[in-house]
Amino acid sequence: MFIQNPDRIGVTFPERAISDAAGLIHGNPGEIDGECSEKGSYFEKKVSCEMRRTKDNKITDTISLEYELMFDSILSFSDVRENLE
């Protein structure tokens, strides 16, 4: 039997990072924006994302996310958050 885990298959950035950042700070994905950069090959790559939460035209949180991927599956995930309020 083959079970596909949709949370770990077909990962796209920055959409995944926006979703993860919103979950980490218990915020709305619409408040999150940022950029991601990829290093490596199709088979193994590292994705770094710098995200920020904006409320009332003010940056309230910064979130740095790092992912290690093999093909499109996330092998590891780390985050650093800073509240600017």
PDB file of N, CA, C and O in Angstrom, residues 25 27 31-32 51-63 81-85:
ATOM      1  N   ILE A  25       3.729  31.857  14.538  1.00  0.00           N
ATOM      2  CA  ILE A  25       3.403  33.054  15.326  1.00  0.00           C
ATOM      3  C   ILE A  25       1.902  33.187  15.576  1.00  0.00           C
ATOM      4  O   ILE A  25       1.451  34.200  16.079  1.00  0.00           O
ATOM      5  N   GLY A  27      -0.474  33.610  13.486  1.00  0.00           N
ATOM      6  CA  GLY A  27      -0.976  34.759  12.734  1.00  0.00           C
ATOM      7  C   GLY A  27      -1.737  34.337  11.487  1.00  0.00           C
ATOM      8  O   GLY A  27      -1.917  33.157  11.206  1.00  0.00           O
ATOM      9  N   GLU A  31      -0.868  38.258   6.503  1.00  0.00           N
ATOM     10  CA  GLU A  31       0.008  39.248   7.135  1.00  0.00           C
ATOM     11  C   GLU A  31       1.491  38.952   6.899  1.00  0.00           C
ATOM     12  O   GLU A  31       2.348  39.740   7.265  1.00  0.00           O
ATOM     13  N   ILE A  32       1.793  37.811   6.290  1.00  0.00           N
ATOM     14  CA  ILE A  32       3.172  37.340   6.134  1.00  0.00           C
ATOM     15  C   ILE A  32       3.643  37.539   4.695  1.00  0.00           C
ATOM     16  O   ILE A  32       2.917  37.242   3.749  1.00  0.00           O
ATOM     17  N   MET A  51      11.119  35.818   6.377  1.00  0.00           N
ATOM     18  CA  MET A  51       9.724  36.238   6.350  1.00  0.00           C
ATOM     19  C   MET A  51       9.503  37.338   7.384  1.00  0.00           C
ATOM     20  O   MET A  51      10.252  37.462   8.352  1.00  0.00           O
ATOM     21  N   ARG A  52       8.467  38.130   7.162  1.00  0.00           N
ATOM     22  CA  ARG A  52       8.116  39.174   8.116  1.00  0.00           C
ATOM     23  C   ARG A  52       6.590  39.287   8.193  1.00  0.00           C
ATOM     24  O   ARG A  52       5.890  39.074   7.212  1.00  0.00           O
ATOM     25  N   ARG A  53       6.129  39.627   9.388  1.00  0.00           N
ATOM     26  CA  ARG A  53       4.703  39.854   9.616  1.00  0.00           C
ATOM     27  C   ARG A  53       4.495  41.355   9.718  1.00  0.00           C
ATOM     28  O   ARG A  53       5.191  42.043  10.463  1.00  0.00           O
ATOM     29  N   THR A  54       3.516  41.857   8.971  1.00  0.00           N
ATOM     30  CA  THR A  54       3.219  43.287   8.967  1.00  0.00           C
ATOM     31  C   THR A  54       1.792  43.507   9.460  1.00  0.00           C
ATOM     32  O   THR A  54       0.862  42.876   8.972  1.00  0.00           O
ATOM     33  N   LYS A  55       1.667  44.391  10.448  1.00  0.00           N
ATOM     34  CA  LYS A  55       0.351  44.790  10.959  1.00  0.00           C
ATOM     35  C   LYS A  55       0.316  46.305  11.003  1.00  0.00           C
ATOM     36  O   LYS A  55       1.254  46.932  11.505  1.00  0.00           O
ATOM     37  N   ASP A  56      -0.729  46.883  10.455  1.00  0.00           N
ATOM     38  CA  ASP A  56      -0.894  48.343  10.439  1.00  0.00           C
ATOM     39  C   ASP A  56       0.339  49.035   9.851  1.00  0.00           C
ATOM     40  O   ASP A  56       0.851  50.011  10.407  1.00  0.00           O
ATOM     41  N   ASN A  57       0.845  48.491   8.741  1.00  0.00           N
ATOM     42  CA  ASN A  57       2.018  49.020   8.022  1.00  0.00           C
ATOM     43  C   ASN A  57       3.285  49.045   8.870  1.00  0.00           C
ATOM     44  O   ASN A  57       4.178  49.848   8.643  1.00  0.00           O
ATOM     45  N   LYS A  58       3.357  48.191   9.873  1.00  0.00           N
ATOM     46  CA  LYS A  58       4.532  48.097  10.746  1.00  0.00           C
ATOM     47  C   LYS A  58       4.962  46.630  10.837  1.00  0.00           C
ATOM     48  O   LYS A  58       4.124  45.755  11.051  1.00  0.00           O
ATOM     49  N   ILE A  59       6.271  46.376  10.684  1.00  0.00           N
ATOM     50  CA  ILE A  59       6.778  45.011  10.821  1.00  0.00           C
ATOM     51  C   ILE A  59       6.782  44.662  12.303  1.00  0.00           C
ATOM     52  O   ILE A  59       7.414  45.336  13.111  1.00  0.00           O
ATOM     53  N   THR A  60       6.040  43.610  12.662  1.00  0.00           N
ATOM     54  CA  THR A  60       5.920  43.220  14.068  1.00  0.00           C
ATOM     55  C   THR A  60       6.734  41.985  14.412  1.00  0.00           C
ATOM     56  O   THR A  60       7.068  41.783  15.579  1.00  0.00           O
ATOM     57  N   ASP A  61       7.024  41.134  13.437  1.00  0.00           N
ATOM     58  CA  ASP A  61       7.781  39.907  13.672  1.00  0.00           C
ATOM     59  C   ASP A  61       8.659  39.616  12.477  1.00  0.00           C
ATOM     60  O   ASP A  61       8.283  39.912  11.337  1.00  0.00           O
ATOM     61  N   THR A  62       9.823  39.026  12.733  1.00  0.00           N
ATOM     62  CA  THR A  62      10.656  38.475  11.660  1.00  0.00           C
ATOM     63  C   THR A  62      10.843  36.993  11.953  1.00  0.00           C
ATOM     64  O   THR A  62      10.987  36.592  13.118  1.00  0.00           O
ATOM     65  N   ILE A  63      10.811  36.205  10.903  1.00  0.00           N
ATOM     66  CA  ILE A  63      10.929  34.756  11.026  1.00  0.00           C
ATOM     67  C   ILE A  63      11.918  34.265   9.978  1.00  0.00           C
ATOM     68  O   ILE A  63      11.717  34.505   8.785  1.00  0.00           O
ATOM     69  N   ARG A  81      12.678  33.086  15.431  1.00  0.00           N
ATOM     70  CA  ARG A  81      11.647  34.125  15.431  1.00  0.00           C
ATOM     71  C   ARG A  81      12.081  35.278  16.312  1.00  0.00           C
ATOM     72  O   ARG A  81      12.702  35.082  17.341  1.00  0.00           O
ATOM     73  N   GLU A  82      11.692  36.481  15.907  1.00  0.00           N
ATOM     74  CA  GLU A  82      11.956  37.667  16.716  1.00  0.00           C
ATOM     75  C   GLU A  82      10.728  38.556  16.695  1.00  0.00           C
ATOM     76  O   GLU A  82      10.212  38.897  15.635  1.00  0.00           O
ATOM     77  N   ASN A  83      10.253  38.913  17.886  1.00  0.00           N
ATOM     78  CA  ASN A  83       9.110  39.804  18.004  1.00  0.00           C
ATOM     79  C   ASN A  83       9.655  41.222  18.147  1.00  0.00           C
ATOM     80  O   ASN A  83      10.454  41.489  19.034  1.00  0.00           O
ATOM     81  N   LEU A  84       9.215  42.121  17.283  1.00  0.00           N
ATOM     82  CA  LEU A  84       9.725  43.496  17.267  1.00  0.00           C
ATOM     83  C   LEU A  84       8.829  44.475  18.009  1.00  0.00           C
ATOM     84  O   LEU A  84       9.120  45.671  18.028  1.00  0.00           O
ATOM     85  N   GLU A  85       7.769  44.006  18.599  1.00  0.00           N
ATOM     86  CA  GLU A  85       6.864  44.898  19.329  1.00  0.00           C
ATOM     87  C   GLU A  85       7.317  45.101  20.748  1.00  0.00           C
ATOM     88  O   GLU A  85       7.849  44.286  21.388  1.00  0.00           O
TER      89      GLU A  85
END
